[in-house]
Coordinates of C-alpha atoms in Angstrom, one line a residue:
X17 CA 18.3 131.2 40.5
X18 CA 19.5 131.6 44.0
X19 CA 23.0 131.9 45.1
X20 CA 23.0 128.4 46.7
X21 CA 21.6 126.9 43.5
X22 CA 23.9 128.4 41.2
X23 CA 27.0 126.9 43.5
X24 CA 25.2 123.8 43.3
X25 CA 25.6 123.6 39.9
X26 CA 29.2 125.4 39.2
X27 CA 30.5 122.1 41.5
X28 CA 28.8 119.7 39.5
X29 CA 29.8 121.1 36.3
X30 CA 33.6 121.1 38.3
X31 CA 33.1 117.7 39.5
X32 CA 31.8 116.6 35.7
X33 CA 34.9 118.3 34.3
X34 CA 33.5 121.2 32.7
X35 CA 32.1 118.8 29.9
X36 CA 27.8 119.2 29.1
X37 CA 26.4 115.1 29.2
X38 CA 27.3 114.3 25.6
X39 CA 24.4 113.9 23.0
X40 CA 22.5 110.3 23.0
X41 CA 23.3 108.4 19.8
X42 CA 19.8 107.4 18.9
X43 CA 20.4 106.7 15.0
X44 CA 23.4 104.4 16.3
X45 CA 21.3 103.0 19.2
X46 CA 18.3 102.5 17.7
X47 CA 20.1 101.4 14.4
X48 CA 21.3 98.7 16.7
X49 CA 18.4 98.0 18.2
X50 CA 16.1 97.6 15.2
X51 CA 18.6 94.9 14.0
X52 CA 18.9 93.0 17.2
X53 CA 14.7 93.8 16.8
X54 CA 14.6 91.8 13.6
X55 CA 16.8 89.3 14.3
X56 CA 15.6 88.0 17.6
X57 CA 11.7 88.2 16.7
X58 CA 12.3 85.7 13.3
X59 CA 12.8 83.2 15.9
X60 CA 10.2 83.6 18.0
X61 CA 7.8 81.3 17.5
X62 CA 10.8 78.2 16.7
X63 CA 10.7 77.2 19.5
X64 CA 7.8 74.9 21.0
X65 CA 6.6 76.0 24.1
X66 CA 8.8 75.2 27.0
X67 CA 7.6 73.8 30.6
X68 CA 8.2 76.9 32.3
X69 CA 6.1 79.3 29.9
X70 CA 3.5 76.2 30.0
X71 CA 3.5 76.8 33.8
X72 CA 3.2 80.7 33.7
X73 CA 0.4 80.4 32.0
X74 CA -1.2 77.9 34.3
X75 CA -0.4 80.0 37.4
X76 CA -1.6 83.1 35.7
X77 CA -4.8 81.1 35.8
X78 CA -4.6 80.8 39.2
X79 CA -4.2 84.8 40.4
X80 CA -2.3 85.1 43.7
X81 CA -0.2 87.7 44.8
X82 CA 2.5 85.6 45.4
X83 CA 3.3 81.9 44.2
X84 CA 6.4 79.6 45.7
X85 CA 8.7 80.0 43.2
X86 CA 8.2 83.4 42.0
X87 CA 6.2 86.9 41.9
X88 CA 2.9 87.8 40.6
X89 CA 3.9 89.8 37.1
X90 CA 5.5 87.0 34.2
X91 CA 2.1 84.2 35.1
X92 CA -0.1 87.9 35.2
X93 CA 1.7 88.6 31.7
X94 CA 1.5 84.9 30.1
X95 CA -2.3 84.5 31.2
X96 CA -3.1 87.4 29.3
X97 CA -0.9 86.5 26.3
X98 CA -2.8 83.4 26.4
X99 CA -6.1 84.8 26.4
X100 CA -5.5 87.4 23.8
X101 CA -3.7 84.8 21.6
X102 CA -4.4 81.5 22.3
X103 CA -1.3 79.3 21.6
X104 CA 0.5 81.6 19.8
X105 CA 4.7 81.7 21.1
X106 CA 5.2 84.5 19.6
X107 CA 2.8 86.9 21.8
X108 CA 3.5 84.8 24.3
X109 CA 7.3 85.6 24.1
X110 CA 7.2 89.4 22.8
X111 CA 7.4 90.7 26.7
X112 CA 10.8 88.9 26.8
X113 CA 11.8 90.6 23.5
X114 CA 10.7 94.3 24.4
X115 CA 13.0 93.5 27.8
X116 CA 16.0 92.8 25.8
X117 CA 16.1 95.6 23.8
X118 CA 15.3 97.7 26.4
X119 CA 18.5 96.9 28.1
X120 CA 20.5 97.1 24.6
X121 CA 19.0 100.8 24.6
X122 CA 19.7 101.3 28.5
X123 CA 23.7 100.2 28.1
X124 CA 23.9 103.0 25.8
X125 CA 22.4 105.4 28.2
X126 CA 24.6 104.1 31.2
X127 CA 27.4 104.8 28.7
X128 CA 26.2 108.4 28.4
X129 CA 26.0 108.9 32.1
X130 CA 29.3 108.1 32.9
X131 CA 30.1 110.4 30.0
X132 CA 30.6 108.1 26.9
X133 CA 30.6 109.4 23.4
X134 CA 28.6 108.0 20.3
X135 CA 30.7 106.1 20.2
X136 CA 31.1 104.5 23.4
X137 CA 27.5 104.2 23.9
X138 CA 27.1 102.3 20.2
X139 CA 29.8 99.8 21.3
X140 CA 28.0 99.0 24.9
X141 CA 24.5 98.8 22.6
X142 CA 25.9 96.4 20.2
X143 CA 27.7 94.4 23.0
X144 CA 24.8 93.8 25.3
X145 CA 22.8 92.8 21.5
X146 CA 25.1 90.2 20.4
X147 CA 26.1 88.4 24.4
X148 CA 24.3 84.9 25.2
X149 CA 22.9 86.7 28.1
X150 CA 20.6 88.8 25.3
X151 CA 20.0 86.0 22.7
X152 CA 18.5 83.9 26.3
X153 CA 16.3 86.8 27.4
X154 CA 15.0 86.8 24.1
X155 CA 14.5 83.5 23.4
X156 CA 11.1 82.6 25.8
X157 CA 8.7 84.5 28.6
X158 CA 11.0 83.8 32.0
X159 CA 11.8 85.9 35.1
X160 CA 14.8 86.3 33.9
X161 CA 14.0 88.2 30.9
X162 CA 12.2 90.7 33.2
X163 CA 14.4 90.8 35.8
X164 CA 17.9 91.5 34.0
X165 CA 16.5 95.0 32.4
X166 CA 14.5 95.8 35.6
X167 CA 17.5 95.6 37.9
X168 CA 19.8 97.9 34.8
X169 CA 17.0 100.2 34.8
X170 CA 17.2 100.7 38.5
X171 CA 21.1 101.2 38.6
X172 CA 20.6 103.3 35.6
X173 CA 18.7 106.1 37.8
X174 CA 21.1 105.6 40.8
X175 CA 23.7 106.4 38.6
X176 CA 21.4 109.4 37.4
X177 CA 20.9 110.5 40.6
X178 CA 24.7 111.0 41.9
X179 CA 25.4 112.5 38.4
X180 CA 22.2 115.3 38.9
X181 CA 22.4 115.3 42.5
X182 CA 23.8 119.1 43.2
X183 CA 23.1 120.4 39.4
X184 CA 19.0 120.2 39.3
X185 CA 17.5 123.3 40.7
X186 CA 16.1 121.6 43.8
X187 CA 17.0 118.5 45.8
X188 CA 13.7 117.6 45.3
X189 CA 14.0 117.7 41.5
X190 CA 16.7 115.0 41.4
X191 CA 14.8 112.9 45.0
X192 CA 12.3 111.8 42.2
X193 CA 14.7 109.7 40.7
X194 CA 15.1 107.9 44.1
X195 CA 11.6 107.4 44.1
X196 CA 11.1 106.3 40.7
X197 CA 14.1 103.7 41.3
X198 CA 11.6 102.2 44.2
X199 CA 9.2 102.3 41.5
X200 CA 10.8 100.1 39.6
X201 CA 12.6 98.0 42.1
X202 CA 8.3 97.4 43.3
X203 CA 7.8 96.1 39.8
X204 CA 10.7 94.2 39.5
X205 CA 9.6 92.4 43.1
X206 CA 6.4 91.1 41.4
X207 CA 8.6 89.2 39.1
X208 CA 11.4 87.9 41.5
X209 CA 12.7 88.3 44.9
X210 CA 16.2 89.3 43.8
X211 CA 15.5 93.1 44.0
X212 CA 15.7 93.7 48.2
X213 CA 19.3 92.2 47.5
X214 CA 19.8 94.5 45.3
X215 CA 18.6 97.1 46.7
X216 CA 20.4 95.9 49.8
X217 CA 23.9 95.8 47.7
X218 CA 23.2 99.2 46.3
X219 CA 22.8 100.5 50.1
X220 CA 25.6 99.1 51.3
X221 CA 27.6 100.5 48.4
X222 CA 26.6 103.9 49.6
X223 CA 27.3 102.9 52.9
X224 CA 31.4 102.3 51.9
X225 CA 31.7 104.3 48.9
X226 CA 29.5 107.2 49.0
X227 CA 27.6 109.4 48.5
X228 CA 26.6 108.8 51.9
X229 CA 23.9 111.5 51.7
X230 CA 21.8 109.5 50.0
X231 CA 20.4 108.2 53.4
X232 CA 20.1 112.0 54.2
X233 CA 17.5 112.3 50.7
X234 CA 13.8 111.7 51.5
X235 CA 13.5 110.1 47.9
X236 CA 16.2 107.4 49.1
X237 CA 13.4 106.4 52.6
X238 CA 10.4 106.7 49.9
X239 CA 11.4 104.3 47.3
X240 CA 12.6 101.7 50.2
X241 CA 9.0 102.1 51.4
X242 CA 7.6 101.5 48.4
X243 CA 9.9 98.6 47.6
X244 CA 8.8 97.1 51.2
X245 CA 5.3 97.8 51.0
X246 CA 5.4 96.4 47.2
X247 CA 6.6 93.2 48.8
X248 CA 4.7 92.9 51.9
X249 CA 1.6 90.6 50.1
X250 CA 3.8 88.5 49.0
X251 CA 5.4 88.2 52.7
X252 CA 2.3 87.4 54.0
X253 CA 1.2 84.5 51.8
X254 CA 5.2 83.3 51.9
X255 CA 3.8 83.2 55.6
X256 CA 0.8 81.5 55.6
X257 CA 2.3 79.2 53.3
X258 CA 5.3 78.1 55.3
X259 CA 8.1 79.7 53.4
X260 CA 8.6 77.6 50.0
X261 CA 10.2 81.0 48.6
X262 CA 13.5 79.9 51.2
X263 CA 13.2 76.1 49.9
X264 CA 13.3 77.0 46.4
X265 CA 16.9 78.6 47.3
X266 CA 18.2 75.1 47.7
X267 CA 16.8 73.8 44.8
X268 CA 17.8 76.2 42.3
X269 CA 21.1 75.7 43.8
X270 CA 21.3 71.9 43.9
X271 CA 19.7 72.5 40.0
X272 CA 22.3 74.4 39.1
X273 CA 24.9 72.5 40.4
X274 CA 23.5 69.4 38.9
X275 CA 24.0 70.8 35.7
X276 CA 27.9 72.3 36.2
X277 CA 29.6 72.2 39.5
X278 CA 31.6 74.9 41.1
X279 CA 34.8 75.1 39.5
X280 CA 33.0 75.3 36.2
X281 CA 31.3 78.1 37.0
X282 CA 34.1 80.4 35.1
X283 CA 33.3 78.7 31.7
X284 CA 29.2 78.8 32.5
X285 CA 29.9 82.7 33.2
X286 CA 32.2 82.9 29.4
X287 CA 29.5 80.8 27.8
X288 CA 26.8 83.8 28.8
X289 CA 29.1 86.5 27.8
X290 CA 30.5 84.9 24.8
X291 CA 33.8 86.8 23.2
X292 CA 32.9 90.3 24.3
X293 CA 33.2 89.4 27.9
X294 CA 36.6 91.1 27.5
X295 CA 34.4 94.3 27.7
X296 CA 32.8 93.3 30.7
X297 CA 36.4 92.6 32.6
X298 CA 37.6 95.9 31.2
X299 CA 34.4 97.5 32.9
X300 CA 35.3 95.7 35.9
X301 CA 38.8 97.3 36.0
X302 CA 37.1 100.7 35.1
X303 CA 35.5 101.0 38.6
X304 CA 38.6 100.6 39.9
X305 CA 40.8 102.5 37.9
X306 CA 38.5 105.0 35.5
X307 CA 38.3 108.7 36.6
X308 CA 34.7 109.1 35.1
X309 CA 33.6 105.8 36.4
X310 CA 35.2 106.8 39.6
X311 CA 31.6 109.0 41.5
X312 CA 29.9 105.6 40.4
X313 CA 31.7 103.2 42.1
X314 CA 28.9 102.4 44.9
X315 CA 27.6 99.6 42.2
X316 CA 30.9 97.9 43.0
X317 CA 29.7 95.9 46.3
X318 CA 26.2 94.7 44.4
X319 CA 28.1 93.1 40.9
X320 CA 30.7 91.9 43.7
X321 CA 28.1 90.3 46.1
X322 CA 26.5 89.0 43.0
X323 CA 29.7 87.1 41.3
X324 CA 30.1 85.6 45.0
X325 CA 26.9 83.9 44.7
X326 CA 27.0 82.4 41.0
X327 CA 30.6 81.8 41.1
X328 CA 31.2 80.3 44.5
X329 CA 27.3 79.7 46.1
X330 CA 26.3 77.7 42.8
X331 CA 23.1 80.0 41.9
X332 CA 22.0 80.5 38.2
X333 CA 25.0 82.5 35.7
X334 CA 22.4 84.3 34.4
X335 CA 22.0 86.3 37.9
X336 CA 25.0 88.2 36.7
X337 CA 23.3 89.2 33.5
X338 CA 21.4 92.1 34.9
X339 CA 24.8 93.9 35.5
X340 CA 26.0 93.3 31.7
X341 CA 24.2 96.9 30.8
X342 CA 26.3 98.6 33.5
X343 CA 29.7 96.5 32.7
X344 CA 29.8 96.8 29.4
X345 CA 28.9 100.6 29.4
X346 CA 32.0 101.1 31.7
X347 CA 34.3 98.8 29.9
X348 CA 33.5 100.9 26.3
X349 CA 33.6 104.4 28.2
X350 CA 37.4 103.5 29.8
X351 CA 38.3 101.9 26.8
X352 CA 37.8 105.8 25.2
X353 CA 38.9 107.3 28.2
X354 CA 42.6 105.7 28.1
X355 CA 42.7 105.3 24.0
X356 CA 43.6 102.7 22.1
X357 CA 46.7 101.9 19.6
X358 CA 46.0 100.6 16.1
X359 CA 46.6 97.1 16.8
X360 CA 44.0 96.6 19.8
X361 CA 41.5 98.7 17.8
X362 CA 42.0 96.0 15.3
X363 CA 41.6 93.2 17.7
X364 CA 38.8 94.8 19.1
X365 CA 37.0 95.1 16.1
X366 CA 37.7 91.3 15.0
X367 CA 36.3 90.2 18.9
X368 CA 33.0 92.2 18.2
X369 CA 32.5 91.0 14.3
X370 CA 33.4 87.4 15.6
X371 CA 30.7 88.0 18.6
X372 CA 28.2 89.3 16.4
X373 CA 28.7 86.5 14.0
X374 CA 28.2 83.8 16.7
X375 CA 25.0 85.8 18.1
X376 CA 23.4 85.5 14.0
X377 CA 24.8 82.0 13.7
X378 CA 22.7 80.3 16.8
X379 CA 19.8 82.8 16.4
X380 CA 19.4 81.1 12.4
X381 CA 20.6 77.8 13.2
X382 CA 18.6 77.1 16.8
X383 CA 16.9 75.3 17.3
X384 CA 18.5 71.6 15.7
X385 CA 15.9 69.2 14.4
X386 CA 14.6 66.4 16.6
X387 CA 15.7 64.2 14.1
X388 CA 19.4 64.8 14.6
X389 CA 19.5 64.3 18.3
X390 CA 21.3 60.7 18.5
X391 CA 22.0 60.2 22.4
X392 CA 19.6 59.5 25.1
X393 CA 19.1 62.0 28.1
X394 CA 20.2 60.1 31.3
X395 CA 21.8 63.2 33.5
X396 CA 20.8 66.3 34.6
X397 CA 24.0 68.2 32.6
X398 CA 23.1 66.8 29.0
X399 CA 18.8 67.8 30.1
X400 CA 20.4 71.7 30.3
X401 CA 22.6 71.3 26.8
X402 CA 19.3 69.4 25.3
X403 CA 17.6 72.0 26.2
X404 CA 19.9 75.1 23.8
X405 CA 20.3 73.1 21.4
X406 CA 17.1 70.9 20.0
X407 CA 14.4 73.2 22.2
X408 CA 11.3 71.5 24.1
X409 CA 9.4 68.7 22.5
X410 CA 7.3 65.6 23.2
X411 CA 4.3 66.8 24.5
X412 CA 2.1 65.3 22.0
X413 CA 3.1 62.2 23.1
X414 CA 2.4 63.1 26.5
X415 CA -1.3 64.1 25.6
X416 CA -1.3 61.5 23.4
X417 CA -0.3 59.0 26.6
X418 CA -2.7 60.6 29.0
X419 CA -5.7 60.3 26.6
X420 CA -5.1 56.9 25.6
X421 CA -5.1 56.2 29.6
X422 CA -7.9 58.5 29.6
X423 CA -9.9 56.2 27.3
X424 CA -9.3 53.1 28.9
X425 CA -11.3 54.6 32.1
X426 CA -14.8 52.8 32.7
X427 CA -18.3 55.0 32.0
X428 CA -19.0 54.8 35.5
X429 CA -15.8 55.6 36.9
X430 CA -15.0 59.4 35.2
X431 CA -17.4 61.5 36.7
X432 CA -15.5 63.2 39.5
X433 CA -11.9 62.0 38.0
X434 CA -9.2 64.3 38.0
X435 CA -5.5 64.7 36.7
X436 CA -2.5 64.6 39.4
X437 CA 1.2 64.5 37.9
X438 CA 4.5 64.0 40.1
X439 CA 5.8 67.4 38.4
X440 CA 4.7 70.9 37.3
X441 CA 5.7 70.6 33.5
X442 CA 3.2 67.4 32.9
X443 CA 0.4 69.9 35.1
X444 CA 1.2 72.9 33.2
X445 CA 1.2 71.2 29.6
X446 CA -2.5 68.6 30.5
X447 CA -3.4 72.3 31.9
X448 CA -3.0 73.7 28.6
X449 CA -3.5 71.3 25.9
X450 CA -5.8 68.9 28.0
X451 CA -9.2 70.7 27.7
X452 CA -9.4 70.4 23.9
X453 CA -9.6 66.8 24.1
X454 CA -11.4 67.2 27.1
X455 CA -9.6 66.0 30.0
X456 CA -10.3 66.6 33.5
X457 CA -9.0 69.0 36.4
X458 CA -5.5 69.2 36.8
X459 CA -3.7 68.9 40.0
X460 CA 0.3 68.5 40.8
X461 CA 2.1 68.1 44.2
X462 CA 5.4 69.8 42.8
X463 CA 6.6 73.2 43.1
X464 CA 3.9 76.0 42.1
X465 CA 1.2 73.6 41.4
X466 CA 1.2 72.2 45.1
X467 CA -0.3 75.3 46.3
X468 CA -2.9 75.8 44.1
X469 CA -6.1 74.4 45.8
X470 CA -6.0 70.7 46.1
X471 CA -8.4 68.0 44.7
X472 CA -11.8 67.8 46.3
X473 CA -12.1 65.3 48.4
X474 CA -14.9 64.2 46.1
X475 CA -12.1 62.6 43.8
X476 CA -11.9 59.1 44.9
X477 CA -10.5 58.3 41.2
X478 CA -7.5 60.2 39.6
X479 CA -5.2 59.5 36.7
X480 CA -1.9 59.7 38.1
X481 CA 1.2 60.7 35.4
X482 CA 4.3 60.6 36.6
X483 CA 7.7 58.7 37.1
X484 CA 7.6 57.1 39.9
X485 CA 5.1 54.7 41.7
X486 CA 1.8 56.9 43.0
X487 CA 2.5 55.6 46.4
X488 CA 6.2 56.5 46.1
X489 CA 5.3 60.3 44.9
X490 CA 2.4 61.1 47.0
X491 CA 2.7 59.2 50.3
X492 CA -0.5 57.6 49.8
X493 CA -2.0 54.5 49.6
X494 CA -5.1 53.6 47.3
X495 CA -7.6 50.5 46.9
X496 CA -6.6 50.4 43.5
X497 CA -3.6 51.2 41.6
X498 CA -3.1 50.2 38.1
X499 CA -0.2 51.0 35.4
X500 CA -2.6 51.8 32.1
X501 CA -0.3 53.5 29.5
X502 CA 3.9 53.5 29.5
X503 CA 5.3 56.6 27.8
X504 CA 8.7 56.3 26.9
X505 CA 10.8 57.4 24.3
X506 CA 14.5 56.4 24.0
X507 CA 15.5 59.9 22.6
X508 CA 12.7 61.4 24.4
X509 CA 12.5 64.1 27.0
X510 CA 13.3 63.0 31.0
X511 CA 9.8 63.2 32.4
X512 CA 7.7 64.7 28.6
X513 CA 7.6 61.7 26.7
X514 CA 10.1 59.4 28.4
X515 CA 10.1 57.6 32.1
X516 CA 6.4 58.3 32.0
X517 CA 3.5 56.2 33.6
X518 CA 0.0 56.6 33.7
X519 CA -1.9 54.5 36.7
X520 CA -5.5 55.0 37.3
X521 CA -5.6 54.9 41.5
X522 CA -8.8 54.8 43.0
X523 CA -10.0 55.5 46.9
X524 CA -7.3 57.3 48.4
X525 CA -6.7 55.9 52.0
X526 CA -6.9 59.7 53.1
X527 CA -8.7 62.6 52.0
X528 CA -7.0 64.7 49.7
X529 CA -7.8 68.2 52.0
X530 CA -5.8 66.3 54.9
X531 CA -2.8 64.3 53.0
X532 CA -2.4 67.2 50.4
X533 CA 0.0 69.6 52.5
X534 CA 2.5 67.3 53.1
X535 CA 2.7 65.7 49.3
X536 CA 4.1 69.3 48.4
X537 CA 7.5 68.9 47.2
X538 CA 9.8 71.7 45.4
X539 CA 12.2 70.2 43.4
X540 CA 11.8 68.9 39.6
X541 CA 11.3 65.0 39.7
X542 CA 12.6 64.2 35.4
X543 CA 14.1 61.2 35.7
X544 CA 17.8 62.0 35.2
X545 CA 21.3 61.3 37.4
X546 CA 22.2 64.3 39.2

């Protein structure tokens, strides 16, 4: 070793204390982790499949680097899950499982990098395993399940990378980390365009709160290529497609808002936390006030940046999620750090026992029977609680619907009849169940759907599902339009199997090449009071 290298690493070992990185606690972790393992895969295949995994898979079918909602990787993942297992939830869903107890194993080793004990890192293992935020990810194949680990797994090797920084022999040892963090932040773009943000909000914590030579690294400028080159397909079909990625901002914001306004975001963020958000707030007070937690403290500015948008912009709660690994490692670590009397031990113990029971309690019990659901749907708010509680349901009835309307179509008029539905969940579920009965192409003008390839302008018949009027929906007039089949449930579900029409509309006053670009629309038509 050379003089300067042997420096390098007597002032880490001084700026660490003096202390070697204690050992990982892989029989506690992975204790942990088999149980949360077991648990979480028994319910699996509970739940029917919902409109948004019915979607993935559709788009998966269509391959594009980009779609207008979302990246390339969870339709990629739920096309092949399909192929490989045809109807089977629980393959379908097992990406979203492995994700969650990756980031149940990657709060324990955030613990250990800022120093934790077994202990320590067992507590932020079993915390992250028993929140909401985990027993969501688990539950069904969604962006967020990818997402949330991704984005811990990135701050996990920034926080690596300051702790390594002057103690590997070579700056070019502990650069790779850098570069593996653009790695990963390149993945984690295919999935969703949350990660430049991110990455922006990690910068920018650098920037303020050091170590500012990070900008001096040439791992830091490699992995922000590779991030930016990751994304650049998708920027060029955003481009060519006018930009829905930027419309879908509003819409997941007037969605979410729809379903709890602003001044309930507080009790949205407890509900995803449950008891053992009281970790996460001590974590929170650990950046500021934590010695070990103290070198770290550049992930301040991309948590903050991130609690301004979901707690006063009105974006999804579960945005926070991915910063649960890092929280609750730093909230078990200061917790050790400053020691505990008897009595908060105690409580301490009761919070996590009464977390963990809640966690096995909605696991087992979710999702309730159709049969006890008494009140109809009519707003937005109860769609989202209908959703937890009772799961998806009523698309047999929807099938059923279509091919009754499907039926009552003349000989002469099917050939060249297609299927066109006012939203993505009736495309994606005729997409999917449709060709066993043998139904035709499907077409939507909502959200993802409405860029996939139009109808041919062959199609002078369609089957048209949906709520409202054709005319109303897709700004075009037909020769013929006539209401063949009424789906509608009382207790059923806005838009599934209640609200629903079926019209058979023939010669479109347009052809559908010309009128189909301005039919597009992004937000979810169901049928409820926002």
């Amino acid at each position: 070793m050379t003089g300067e290298t042997v420096a390098g690493a007597v002032r880490a070992v001084e700026r660490d204390g003096g202390a070697p990185l204690p050992a990982f606690a892989w029989r506690e972790v992975s204790a942990i982790t088999a149980a949360a393992g077991v648990l979480y895969f028994a319910r699996l295949d509970r739940y029917a499949l919902g409109g948004d995994e019915l979607y993935f898979i559709g788009a998966g079918h269509h391959p594009a680097v980009s779609y207008a909602d979302q990246g390339p990787a969870v339709p990629l993942l739920a096309a092949l899950a399909d192929d490989l297992a045809p109807g089977s939830a629980t393959v379908l869903r097992l990406p979203a499982l492995l994700m969650t107890l990756l980031a149940v194993v990657l709060s324990a080793l955030i613990a250990r990098e800022l120093r934790g004990g077994r202990g320590p890192q067992a507590m932020a293992a079993l915390a992250y395993a028993v929140t909401p935020a985990a027993v969501l990810q688990a539950a069904m194949l969604s962006t967020y399940a990818l997402d949330a680990t991704l984005t811990a797994g990135i701050s996990w090797l920034f926080l690596r990378w300051v702790r390594t920084r002057e103690l590997r022999r070579s700056r070019f040892r502990a650069d790779h980390l850098l570069v593996l963090a653009g790695l990963l932040a390149a993945l984690a773009v295919q999935v969703k365009w949350l990660v430049p943000l991110v990455w922006a909000g990690i910068a920018l914590g650098f920037a303020l709160l050091g170590p500012r030579e990070v900008f001096r690294r040439p791992g830091w400028w490699l992995g922000s290529a590779v991030l930016a080159l990751s994304g650049l397909p998708a920027v060029l079909w955003q481009y060519a497609n006018g930009w829905p990625q930027l419309g879908m901002s509003a819409v997941i914001r007037a969605e979410q808002l729809a379903t709890s306004p602003l001044v309930a975001m507080p009790w949205q963020a407890v509900l995803l936390t449950g008891p053992l958000g009281l970790l996460i707030l001590a974590g929170m007070w650990a950046g500021f006030r934590s010695e070990l937690v103290r070198p770290y403290r550049f992930l301040i500015p991309m948590v903050a940046l991130g609690l301004v948008g979901v707690l006063g912009g009105g974006l999804r709660p579960y945005y926070m999620a991915a910063a649960f690994p890092g929280l609750l490692a730093a909230g078990a670590v200061y917790l050790a750090e400053v020691g505990l009397t008897r009595r908060v031990r105690t409580f301490g113990v009761a919070i996590t026992a009464l977390a963990t029971a809640i966690c096995v309690s909605v696991v087992l019990v979710l999702p309730l029977p159709q049969s006890q659901l008494r009140q109809p749907t009519d707003r937005y708010s109860q769609f989202d609680w209908r959703m937890r509680l009772f799961g998806p349901s009523g698309w047999e009835r929807l099938i059923a619907g279509v091919d009754a309307a499907y039926r009552l179509v003349p000989a002469e008029q099917l050939p060249g009849l297609v299927l066109v539905t006012q939203n993505y969940w009736q495309a994606a579920a005729l997409d999917h169940y449709g060709p066993a009965l043998g139904f035709p192409a499907v077409y939507s003008t909502n959200r993802g759907y409405a860029y996939f390839p139009p109808p041919p302008d062959t199609a002078t018949t369609i089957l048209y599902v949906g709520i409202d009027r054709p005319q109303t929906t897709l700004g075009l007039e037909f020769a013929e339009a006539v209401e063949l089949v009424r789906v509608d449930d009382r207790l059923g579900v806005p838009s599934v199997n209640r609200h629903v029409s079926v019209w058979k509309c023939r010669y479109p006053a347009r052809p559908w090449s010309q009128a189909w670009p301005g039919m597009r629309r992004l937000p979810l038509v169901d049928g409820t009071a926002r």
